[in-house]
Amino acid sequence: MLRSLLPLGVALLGATSVLAVDPPSCSLDKKCPEEAPCCSQYNQCGVGAFCLGGCDPRMSFSIDSCVPAPVCKDKTYKMDSLDRYKHISEYLGDSSKVDWVGQGEPLLYNGHTLLTMPPKSVGTVLATTTYMWYGNVKARIKSSRGAGVVTAFILFGDVKDEIDFEWVGVDLNTVQTNYYFQGITDYGNTGNLTVDDSYNKFHDYEIQWTPDEIRWLVDGKVGRVKKRSETWNAKTQQWNFPQTPSRVQISIWPGGLETNAKGTIDWAGGKIDWNSDEIKKYGYYFATFGEIKVECWKTDKAPGTNKGVSYYYNDIRATNDTVVDSNKPTILKSFLGTGTNMNKGETTQSGSASQTSAIHAIPGGGVVGSGNAPGVNNGGSSSGGPDSGSNSGGGAAANPGCSSDSFVQNCGQAATDGDSNGNNSNNGVRGAERLGASAFAVIIGIAGLLFL
């Protein structure tokens, strides 16, 4: 039976902890200060949620500033409920109670999860609370459609290793594949696969990732293989190959915002139309996600183990030989905690960060629009709320170096990208001044203000 949904109202995320002053920024060349030691996935410094999923130890005050990451667990996510989803302002690191964390507006429809993008928003992003250190992940997906609308299904690591499936909404017969090592841009890493009508038809997309190769599959057929042996970088004496623990991440984001770089807009199929038939009919763009299945890599010897409780890094090189499969805890006592002081502070009754905190503790904040699931008429009855599966989340807060009215990927970092020789002049933040936006854009985008 069609599930009615509450209209998507205004959601101010982590309002008690979003301060008037932007958090300090961080990069490989500019680490976080001691009082705000954790460099979040938004390249901002803080405590609490900044120290959880996405915290980059290379850019943080110290290598142990980030909270250890929960190890891989074999799991099938049915995507027919939001009961085990939490907004990042409600999650302190207990992966036994929460499967997905995110920002934006995930909704339920016909036993599936919709990731939505209302007008003038930066979309929705969800990430698993546990990490994969090699293994297989398969997702049943119907992509979004429309010029400038991008859907992503990726593996994304805290040190910005990445393996992608992405769909551009003007080409429903192509899915793009890509990979990155520590966020270094190399436009030679891309490859396209053919698919039949990705918007109207469900397809199974799978990433098979081992220490030696990546395989991208569509409907059980291998479409592309990338071997680690093909990625050796003689200059840096390392493999430019994704190799560190990563979260499964799904998203919809506006590559075609008019404030984006021209190369990003062109790649995304043109400027996004906030008055399209899709918006008029449903109130938002959307992508549909069915079952997602994670199978951990099976090995008794590193790299790729999952014997303990958590992963952490013992060296700033952040390659697979620096990952430790450990029994360190993963849960903060409050949003004032960090990897070096996980018991600091006390959780309020609501679980929110303390109002008296002078340090940023929750990345994000903003407002979102309203709309209905496909097939639900405007004005229909509502049956929402966290317990019934409808959830109100939000967009995001400003990112240092990004203008508050634009969606950018380099966010004030140098526009010069890394290259196949390993020259990472963008300080670990991938630029998008030319062709080739990637799913990392949604992370930076979700950190940008929503457009009013």
PDB file of C-alpha atoms in Angstrom, residues 139-407:
ATOM      1  CA  ALA A 139      22.735  -2.281  -4.440  1.00  0.00           C
ATOM      2  CA  ARG A 140      19.412  -2.348  -6.289  1.00  0.00           C
ATOM      3  CA  ILE A 141      18.888   1.155  -7.659  1.00  0.00           C
ATOM      4  CA  LYS A 142      16.748   3.324  -9.899  1.00  0.00           C
ATOM      5  CA  SER A 143      18.611   6.550 -10.610  1.00  0.00           C
ATOM      6  CA  SER A 144      17.281  10.083 -10.663  1.00  0.00           C
ATOM      7  CA  ARG A 145      16.730  11.927 -13.938  1.00  0.00           C
ATOM      8  CA  GLY A 146      17.009  15.463 -15.266  1.00  0.00           C
ATOM      9  CA  ALA A 147      19.726  17.855 -16.378  1.00  0.00           C
ATOM     10  CA  GLY A 148      22.201  18.554 -13.609  1.00  0.00           C
ATOM     11  CA  VAL A 149      20.860  15.817 -11.308  1.00  0.00           C
ATOM     12  CA  VAL A 150      23.420  13.228 -10.164  1.00  0.00           C
ATOM     13  CA  THR A 151      22.916   9.937  -8.290  1.00  0.00           C
ATOM     14  CA  ALA A 152      25.834   8.183  -6.573  1.00  0.00           C
ATOM     15  CA  PHE A 153      26.551   4.780  -5.033  1.00  0.00           C
ATOM     16  CA  ILE A 154      30.115   4.703  -3.760  1.00  0.00           C
ATOM     17  CA  LEU A 155      32.650   3.463  -1.266  1.00  0.00           C
ATOM     18  CA  PHE A 156      34.264   6.423   0.474  1.00  0.00           C
ATOM     19  CA  GLY A 157      37.108   6.322   2.991  1.00  0.00           C
ATOM     20  CA  ASP A 158      38.080   8.779   5.706  1.00  0.00           C
ATOM     21  CA  VAL A 159      41.359   9.457   3.863  1.00  0.00           C
ATOM     22  CA  LYS A 160      39.350   9.913   0.644  1.00  0.00           C
ATOM     23  CA  ASP A 161      39.966   6.601  -1.067  1.00  0.00           C
ATOM     24  CA  GLU A 162      36.904   6.156  -3.270  1.00  0.00           C
ATOM     25  CA  ILE A 163      35.205   3.731  -5.680  1.00  0.00           C
ATOM     26  CA  ASP A 164      32.182   5.030  -7.588  1.00  0.00           C
ATOM     27  CA  PHE A 165      29.068   4.314  -9.547  1.00  0.00           C
ATOM     28  CA  GLU A 166      27.456   7.580 -10.705  1.00  0.00           C
ATOM     29  CA  TRP A 167      24.512   8.461 -12.922  1.00  0.00           C
ATOM     30  CA  VAL A 168      23.995  11.771 -14.724  1.00  0.00           C
ATOM     31  CA  GLY A 169      20.294  12.449 -15.171  1.00  0.00           C
ATOM     32  CA  VAL A 170      20.388  13.274 -18.892  1.00  0.00           C
ATOM     33  CA  ASP A 171      21.874   9.911 -19.865  1.00  0.00           C
ATOM     34  CA  LEU A 172      19.740   7.091 -18.499  1.00  0.00           C
ATOM     35  CA  ASN A 173      21.538   4.448 -20.544  1.00  0.00           C
ATOM     36  CA  THR A 174      24.986   5.020 -19.021  1.00  0.00           C
ATOM     37  CA  VAL A 175      26.461   4.556 -15.564  1.00  0.00           C
ATOM     38  CA  GLN A 176      29.862   6.070 -14.896  1.00  0.00           C
ATOM     39  CA  THR A 177      32.542   4.297 -12.858  1.00  0.00           C
ATOM     40  CA  ASN A 178      35.535   5.849 -11.183  1.00  0.00           C
ATOM     41  CA  TYR A 179      38.106   5.413  -8.412  1.00  0.00           C
ATOM     42  CA  TYR A 180      40.431   7.653  -6.432  1.00  0.00           C
ATOM     43  CA  PHE A 181      43.410   7.201  -4.139  1.00  0.00           C
ATOM     44  CA  GLN A 182      43.426   9.654  -1.224  1.00  0.00           C
ATOM     45  CA  GLY A 183      41.356  12.177  -3.148  1.00  0.00           C
ATOM     46  CA  ILE A 184      43.923  12.721  -5.908  1.00  0.00           C
ATOM     47  CA  THR A 185      42.136  13.581  -9.141  1.00  0.00           C
ATOM     48  CA  ASP A 186      43.096  11.603 -12.233  1.00  0.00           C
ATOM     49  CA  TYR A 187      40.595  11.888 -15.058  1.00  0.00           C
ATOM     50  CA  GLY A 188      42.015   8.752 -16.625  1.00  0.00           C
ATOM     51  CA  ASN A 189      40.380   6.709 -13.857  1.00  0.00           C
ATOM     52  CA  THR A 190      36.864   6.939 -15.290  1.00  0.00           C
ATOM     53  CA  GLY A 191      34.987   4.375 -17.372  1.00  0.00           C
ATOM     54  CA  ASN A 192      31.392   4.135 -18.647  1.00  0.00           C
ATOM     55  CA  LEU A 193      29.073   1.125 -18.664  1.00  0.00           C
ATOM     56  CA  THR A 194      25.848   0.655 -20.621  1.00  0.00           C
ATOM     57  CA  VAL A 195      22.556   0.184 -18.758  1.00  0.00           C
ATOM     58  CA  ASP A 196      18.919   0.077 -19.911  1.00  0.00           C
ATOM     59  CA  ASP A 197      16.798   3.000 -18.620  1.00  0.00           C
ATOM     60  CA  SER A 198      18.329   3.545 -15.194  1.00  0.00           C
ATOM     61  CA  TYR A 199      15.417   5.732 -14.036  1.00  0.00           C
ATOM     62  CA  ASN A 200      12.428   3.491 -14.733  1.00  0.00           C
ATOM     63  CA  LYS A 201      14.085   0.107 -14.243  1.00  0.00           C
ATOM     64  CA  PHE A 202      15.793  -1.349 -11.205  1.00  0.00           C
ATOM     65  CA  HIS A 203      19.270  -2.731 -11.845  1.00  0.00           C
ATOM     66  CA  ASP A 204      21.761  -4.431  -9.535  1.00  0.00           C
ATOM     67  CA  TYR A 205      25.049  -2.545  -9.281  1.00  0.00           C
ATOM     68  CA  GLU A 206      27.962  -4.220  -7.541  1.00  0.00           C
ATOM     69  CA  ILE A 207      31.494  -3.323  -6.480  1.00  0.00           C
ATOM     70  CA  GLN A 208      33.850  -6.242  -5.840  1.00  0.00           C
ATOM     71  CA  TRP A 209      36.969  -4.883  -4.140  1.00  0.00           C
ATOM     72  CA  THR A 210      40.029  -6.917  -3.196  1.00  0.00           C
ATOM     73  CA  PRO A 211      43.619  -5.915  -2.369  1.00  0.00           C
ATOM     74  CA  ASP A 212      44.470  -6.687  -5.996  1.00  0.00           C
ATOM     75  CA  GLU A 213      41.586  -5.414  -8.116  1.00  0.00           C
ATOM     76  CA  ILE A 214      38.248  -3.617  -8.393  1.00  0.00           C
ATOM     77  CA  ARG A 215      35.393  -5.079 -10.434  1.00  0.00           C
ATOM     78  CA  TRP A 216      32.265  -3.121 -11.336  1.00  0.00           C
ATOM     79  CA  LEU A 217      29.227  -5.276 -12.221  1.00  0.00           C
ATOM     80  CA  VAL A 218      25.751  -4.473 -13.572  1.00  0.00           C
ATOM     81  CA  ASP A 219      23.038  -7.112 -13.218  1.00  0.00           C
ATOM     82  CA  GLY A 220      25.657  -9.748 -12.414  1.00  0.00           C
ATOM     83  CA  LYS A 221      27.849  -9.054 -15.443  1.00  0.00           C
ATOM     84  CA  VAL A 222      31.361  -7.661 -15.057  1.00  0.00           C
ATOM     85  CA  GLY A 223      31.570  -4.362 -16.921  1.00  0.00           C
ATOM     86  CA  ARG A 224      34.987  -3.144 -15.832  1.00  0.00           C
ATOM     87  CA  VAL A 225      38.082  -4.378 -13.990  1.00  0.00           C
ATOM     88  CA  LYS A 226      40.920  -2.260 -12.580  1.00  0.00           C
ATOM     89  CA  LYS A 227      43.973  -4.068 -11.249  1.00  0.00           C
ATOM     90  CA  ARG A 228      46.167  -2.643  -8.521  1.00  0.00           C
ATOM     91  CA  SER A 229      49.212  -3.642 -10.575  1.00  0.00           C
ATOM     92  CA  GLU A 230      48.172  -1.003 -13.127  1.00  0.00           C
ATOM     93  CA  THR A 231      48.324   1.843 -10.604  1.00  0.00           C
ATOM     94  CA  TRP A 232      51.970   1.852  -9.474  1.00  0.00           C
ATOM     95  CA  ASN A 233      53.372   5.362  -9.065  1.00  0.00           C
ATOM     96  CA  ALA A 234      57.128   5.283  -9.532  1.00  0.00           C
ATOM     97  CA  LYS A 235      57.564   8.836  -8.280  1.00  0.00           C
ATOM     98  CA  THR A 236      55.880   8.288  -4.924  1.00  0.00           C
ATOM     99  CA  GLN A 237      56.724   4.573  -4.732  1.00  0.00           C
ATOM    100  CA  GLN A 238      53.161   3.556  -3.902  1.00  0.00           C
ATOM    101  CA  TRP A 239      50.022   2.138  -5.452  1.00  0.00           C
ATOM    102  CA  ASN A 240      47.447   4.799  -6.380  1.00  0.00           C
ATOM    103  CA  PHE A 241      44.694   2.334  -5.585  1.00  0.00           C
ATOM    104  CA  PRO A 242      41.842   2.540  -3.033  1.00  0.00           C
ATOM    105  CA  GLN A 243      42.992   0.443  -0.074  1.00  0.00           C
ATOM    106  CA  THR A 244      41.641   1.737   3.234  1.00  0.00           C
ATOM    107  CA  PRO A 245      38.402   1.162   5.196  1.00  0.00           C
ATOM    108  CA  SER A 246      35.464   2.898   3.549  1.00  0.00           C
ATOM    109  CA  ARG A 247      31.782   3.471   4.181  1.00  0.00           C
ATOM    110  CA  VAL A 248      29.050   2.649   1.692  1.00  0.00           C
ATOM    111  CA  GLN A 249      27.568   5.963   0.699  1.00  0.00           C
ATOM    112  CA  ILE A 250      24.481   6.759  -1.397  1.00  0.00           C
ATOM    113  CA  SER A 251      23.385  10.195  -2.513  1.00  0.00           C
ATOM    114  CA  ILE A 252      21.575  12.540  -4.861  1.00  0.00           C
ATOM    115  CA  TRP A 253      23.163  15.930  -5.514  1.00  0.00           C
ATOM    116  CA  PRO A 254      22.874  18.914  -7.880  1.00  0.00           C
ATOM    117  CA  GLY A 255      25.869  18.864 -10.191  1.00  0.00           C
ATOM    118  CA  GLY A 256      24.097  21.396 -12.404  1.00  0.00           C
ATOM    119  CA  LEU A 257      23.690  24.278  -9.979  1.00  0.00           C
ATOM    120  CA  GLU A 258      24.276  27.492 -11.889  1.00  0.00           C
ATOM    121  CA  THR A 259      26.893  28.558  -9.335  1.00  0.00           C
ATOM    122  CA  ASN A 260      29.024  25.487 -10.047  1.00  0.00           C
ATOM    123  CA  ALA A 261      32.128  25.541 -12.201  1.00  0.00           C
ATOM    124  CA  LYS A 262      31.304  25.284 -15.898  1.00  0.00           C
ATOM    125  CA  GLY A 263      33.106  21.961 -16.191  1.00  0.00           C
ATOM    126  CA  THR A 264      30.966  20.473 -13.431  1.00  0.00           C
ATOM    127  CA  ILE A 265      27.740  21.787 -14.982  1.00  0.00           C
ATOM    128  CA  ASP A 266      28.699  20.443 -18.411  1.00  0.00           C
ATOM    129  CA  TRP A 267      29.592  17.041 -16.956  1.00  0.00           C
ATOM    130  CA  ALA A 268      26.261  16.926 -15.109  1.00  0.00           C
ATOM    131  CA  GLY A 269      24.314  17.507 -18.328  1.00  0.00           C
ATOM    132  CA  GLY A 270      23.597  21.206 -17.945  1.00  0.00           C
ATOM    133  CA  LYS A 271      22.006  23.518 -15.421  1.00  0.00           C
ATOM    134  CA  ILE A 272      19.433  22.039 -13.102  1.00  0.00           C
ATOM    135  CA  ASP A 273      15.787  23.052 -13.657  1.00  0.00           C
ATOM    136  CA  TRP A 274      14.011  23.664 -10.349  1.00  0.00           C
ATOM    137  CA  ASN A 275      10.719  24.106 -12.260  1.00  0.00           C
ATOM    138  CA  SER A 276      10.895  20.818 -14.157  1.00  0.00           C
ATOM    139  CA  ASP A 277       7.982  18.431 -14.584  1.00  0.00           C
ATOM    140  CA  GLU A 278       9.611  16.217 -11.948  1.00  0.00           C
ATOM    141  CA  ILE A 279       9.559  19.042  -9.405  1.00  0.00           C
ATOM    142  CA  LYS A 280       6.019  20.074 -10.319  1.00  0.00           C
ATOM    143  CA  LYS A 281       4.722  16.508 -10.018  1.00  0.00           C
ATOM    144  CA  TYR A 282       6.565  15.286  -6.915  1.00  0.00           C
ATOM    145  CA  GLY A 283       8.076  18.318  -5.236  1.00  0.00           C
ATOM    146  CA  TYR A 284      11.646  17.051  -5.581  1.00  0.00           C
ATOM    147  CA  TYR A 285      14.074  15.041  -7.676  1.00  0.00           C
ATOM    148  CA  PHE A 286      14.641  11.558  -6.293  1.00  0.00           C
ATOM    149  CA  ALA A 287      16.592   8.310  -6.636  1.00  0.00           C
ATOM    150  CA  THR A 288      15.198   4.965  -5.459  1.00  0.00           C
ATOM    151  CA  PHE A 289      17.219   2.449  -3.446  1.00  0.00           C
ATOM    152  CA  GLY A 290      16.229  -1.143  -2.835  1.00  0.00           C
ATOM    153  CA  GLU A 291      18.201  -3.841  -1.039  1.00  0.00           C
ATOM    154  CA  ILE A 292      21.882  -3.196  -0.361  1.00  0.00           C
ATOM    155  CA  LYS A 293      24.081  -6.141   0.603  1.00  0.00           C
ATOM    156  CA  VAL A 294      27.566  -5.934   2.132  1.00  0.00           C
ATOM    157  CA  GLU A 295      29.917  -8.929   2.252  1.00  0.00           C
ATOM    158  CA  CYS A 296      33.204  -8.356   4.062  1.00  0.00           C
ATOM    159  CA  TRP A 297      36.525  -9.562   2.676  1.00  0.00           C
ATOM    160  CA  LYS A 298      37.370 -12.938   4.174  1.00  0.00           C
ATOM    161  CA  THR A 299      40.959 -13.194   5.341  1.00  0.00           C
ATOM    162  CA  ASP A 300      42.861 -14.123   8.498  1.00  0.00           C
ATOM    163  CA  LYS A 301      45.704 -11.726   7.831  1.00  0.00           C
ATOM    164  CA  ALA A 302      45.786  -7.997   7.123  1.00  0.00           C
ATOM    165  CA  PRO A 303      45.001  -6.187   4.954  1.00  0.00           C
ATOM    166  CA  GLY A 304      41.247  -6.588   4.998  1.00  0.00           C
ATOM    167  CA  THR A 305      40.508  -8.235   8.337  1.00  0.00           C
ATOM    168  CA  ASN A 306      37.509  -7.478  10.558  1.00  0.00           C
ATOM    169  CA  LYS A 307      38.303  -9.480  13.700  1.00  0.00           C
ATOM    170  CA  GLY A 308      38.134  -6.665  16.207  1.00  0.00           C
ATOM    171  CA  VAL A 309      35.857  -3.759  17.038  1.00  0.00           C
ATOM    172  CA  SER A 310      37.377  -0.874  15.124  1.00  0.00           C
ATOM    173  CA  TYR A 311      39.916   0.379  12.600  1.00  0.00           C
ATOM    174  CA  TYR A 312      42.432   3.143  13.208  1.00  0.00           C
ATOM    175  CA  TYR A 313      45.636   4.404  11.532  1.00  0.00           C
ATOM    176  CA  ASN A 314      49.097   4.183  13.093  1.00  0.00           C
ATOM    177  CA  ASP A 315      50.852   6.288  10.463  1.00  0.00           C
ATOM    178  CA  ILE A 316      49.938   9.428   8.557  1.00  0.00           C
ATOM    179  CA  ARG A 317      50.733   7.729   5.238  1.00  0.00           C
ATOM    180  CA  ALA A 318      47.239   6.198   5.547  1.00  0.00           C
ATOM    181  CA  THR A 319      47.892   3.218   3.288  1.00  0.00           C
ATOM    182  CA  ASN A 320      46.601  -0.289   3.946  1.00  0.00           C
ATOM    183  CA  ASP A 321      49.704  -1.299   5.910  1.00  0.00           C
ATOM    184  CA  THR A 322      48.976   1.495   8.397  1.00  0.00           C
ATOM    185  CA  VAL A 323      45.427   0.315   9.229  1.00  0.00           C
ATOM    186  CA  VAL A 324      45.049  -1.478  12.571  1.00  0.00           C
ATOM    187  CA  ASP A 325      42.150  -3.879  13.220  1.00  0.00           C
ATOM    188  CA  SER A 326      41.705  -3.233  16.941  1.00  0.00           C
ATOM    189  CA  ASN A 327      39.451  -3.476  19.982  1.00  0.00           C
ATOM    190  CA  LYS A 328      39.391   0.256  20.616  1.00  0.00           C
ATOM    191  CA  PRO A 329      35.918   1.670  21.389  1.00  0.00           C
ATOM    192  CA  THR A 330      33.935   3.662  18.822  1.00  0.00           C
ATOM    193  CA  ILE A 331      31.292   5.427  20.933  1.00  0.00           C
ATOM    194  CA  LEU A 332      31.515   8.961  22.295  1.00  0.00           C
ATOM    195  CA  LYS A 333      29.890   9.855  25.593  1.00  0.00           C
ATOM    196  CA  SER A 334      28.783  13.209  24.199  1.00  0.00           C
ATOM    197  CA  PHE A 335      29.297  15.546  21.260  1.00  0.00           C
ATOM    198  CA  LEU A 336      32.102  17.192  23.212  1.00  0.00           C
ATOM    199  CA  GLY A 337      34.264  14.083  22.912  1.00  0.00           C
ATOM    200  CA  THR A 338      37.162  13.338  20.558  1.00  0.00           C
ATOM    201  CA  GLY A 339      39.322  10.333  19.771  1.00  0.00           C
ATOM    202  CA  THR A 340      41.699  11.287  22.568  1.00  0.00           C
ATOM    203  CA  ASN A 341      38.957  12.048  25.116  1.00  0.00           C
ATOM    204  CA  MET A 342      35.932   9.937  24.263  1.00  0.00           C
ATOM    205  CA  ASN A 343      34.312  10.311  27.693  1.00  0.00           C
ATOM    206  CA  LYS A 344      34.251  14.084  27.764  1.00  0.00           C
ATOM    207  CA  GLY A 345      30.947  15.803  28.492  1.00  0.00           C
ATOM    208  CA  GLU A 346      27.477  14.514  29.106  1.00  0.00           C
ATOM    209  CA  THR A 347      24.672  13.806  26.662  1.00  0.00           C
ATOM    210  CA  THR A 348      21.558  15.884  27.100  1.00  0.00           C
ATOM    211  CA  GLN A 349      18.197  14.147  27.392  1.00  0.00           C
ATOM    212  CA  SER A 350      17.577  14.664  23.688  1.00  0.00           C
ATOM    213  CA  GLY A 351      21.058  13.459  22.763  1.00  0.00           C
ATOM    214  CA  SER A 352      21.965  16.824  21.243  1.00  0.00           C
ATOM    215  CA  ALA A 353      25.229  18.636  21.747  1.00  0.00           C
ATOM    216  CA  SER A 354      25.459  20.938  24.742  1.00  0.00           C
ATOM    217  CA  GLN A 355      24.158  24.438  24.121  1.00  0.00           C
ATOM    218  CA  THR A 356      27.079  25.829  26.058  1.00  0.00           C
ATOM    219  CA  SER A 357      29.709  24.290  23.808  1.00  0.00           C
ATOM    220  CA  ALA A 358      32.003  26.918  22.292  1.00  0.00           C
ATOM    221  CA  ILE A 359      33.410  24.432  19.784  1.00  0.00           C
ATOM    222  CA  HIS A 360      31.570  23.172  16.730  1.00  0.00           C
ATOM    223  CA  ALA A 361      30.302  19.650  17.370  1.00  0.00           C
ATOM    224  CA  ILE A 362      27.761  18.925  14.580  1.00  0.00           C
ATOM    225  CA  PRO A 363      28.697  19.512  10.938  1.00  0.00           C
ATOM    226  CA  GLY A 364      25.674  20.793   9.014  1.00  0.00           C
ATOM    227  CA  GLY A 365      22.575  22.861   9.398  1.00  0.00           C
ATOM    228  CA  GLY A 366      20.062  24.433   7.043  1.00  0.00           C
ATOM    229  CA  VAL A 367      16.578  24.141   5.642  1.00  0.00           C
ATOM    230  CA  VAL A 368      14.872  21.966   3.082  1.00  0.00           C
ATOM    231  CA  GLY A 369      11.747  22.200   0.938  1.00  0.00           C
ATOM    232  CA  SER A 370       8.533  20.198   0.905  1.00  0.00           C
ATOM    233  CA  GLY A 371       7.064  17.570  -1.371  1.00  0.00           C
ATOM    234  CA  ASN A 372       5.446  14.189  -1.812  1.00  0.00           C
ATOM    235  CA  ALA A 373       6.554  10.719  -2.767  1.00  0.00           C
ATOM    236  CA  PRO A 374       5.815   9.682  -6.365  1.00  0.00           C
ATOM    237  CA  GLY A 375       2.143   8.894  -6.600  1.00  0.00           C
ATOM    238  CA  VAL A 376       1.162  10.848  -3.486  1.00  0.00           C
ATOM    239  CA  ASN A 377      -1.072  13.825  -4.264  1.00  0.00           C
ATOM    240  CA  ASN A 378      -0.352  17.159  -2.642  1.00  0.00           C
ATOM    241  CA  GLY A 379      -2.419  17.493   0.470  1.00  0.00           C
ATOM    242  CA  GLY A 380      -2.601  13.761   1.101  1.00  0.00           C
ATOM    243  CA  SER A 381      -2.899  12.342   4.573  1.00  0.00           C
ATOM    244  CA  SER A 382       0.283  12.058   6.582  1.00  0.00           C
ATOM    245  CA  SER A 383       1.666   9.283   8.719  1.00  0.00           C
ATOM    246  CA  GLY A 384       5.192  10.354   9.478  1.00  0.00           C
ATOM    247  CA  GLY A 385       7.545  10.520  12.422  1.00  0.00           C
ATOM    248  CA  PRO A 386      10.709   8.602  13.253  1.00  0.00           C
ATOM    249  CA  ASP A 387       8.878   5.509  14.472  1.00  0.00           C
ATOM    250  CA  SER A 388       6.711   5.162  11.382  1.00  0.00           C
ATOM    251  CA  GLY A 389       9.573   5.600   8.955  1.00  0.00           C
ATOM    252  CA  SER A 390       9.256   9.185   7.766  1.00  0.00           C
ATOM    253  CA  ASN A 391      12.192  11.306   8.809  1.00  0.00           C
ATOM    254  CA  SER A 392      12.948  14.976   8.712  1.00  0.00           C
ATOM    255  CA  GLY A 393      16.577  15.743   8.140  1.00  0.00           C
ATOM    256  CA  GLY A 394      18.436  18.675   6.750  1.00  0.00           C
ATOM    257  CA  GLY A 395      20.934  19.997   4.362  1.00  0.00           C
ATOM    258  CA  ALA A 396      24.051  21.620   5.630  1.00  0.00           C
ATOM    259  CA  ALA A 397      26.086  24.480   6.919  1.00  0.00           C
ATOM    260  CA  ALA A 398      28.665  26.650   5.255  1.00  0.00           C
ATOM    261  CA  ASN A 399      32.109  25.308   4.444  1.00  0.00           C
ATOM    262  CA  PRO A 400      35.174  27.517   4.882  1.00  0.00           C
ATOM    263  CA  GLY A 401      36.383  28.778   1.531  1.00  0.00           C
ATOM    264  CA  CYS A 402      33.050  28.044  -0.174  1.00  0.00           C
ATOM    265  CA  SER A 403      30.675  30.855  -0.974  1.00  0.00           C
ATOM    266  CA  SER A 404      27.426  30.486   0.896  1.00  0.00           C
ATOM    267  CA  ASP A 405      25.391  30.579  -2.286  1.00  0.00           C
ATOM    268  CA  SER A 406      27.237  28.049  -4.384  1.00  0.00           C
ATOM    269  CA  PHE A 407      27.931  24.332  -4.574  1.00  0.00           C
TER     270      PHE A 407
END
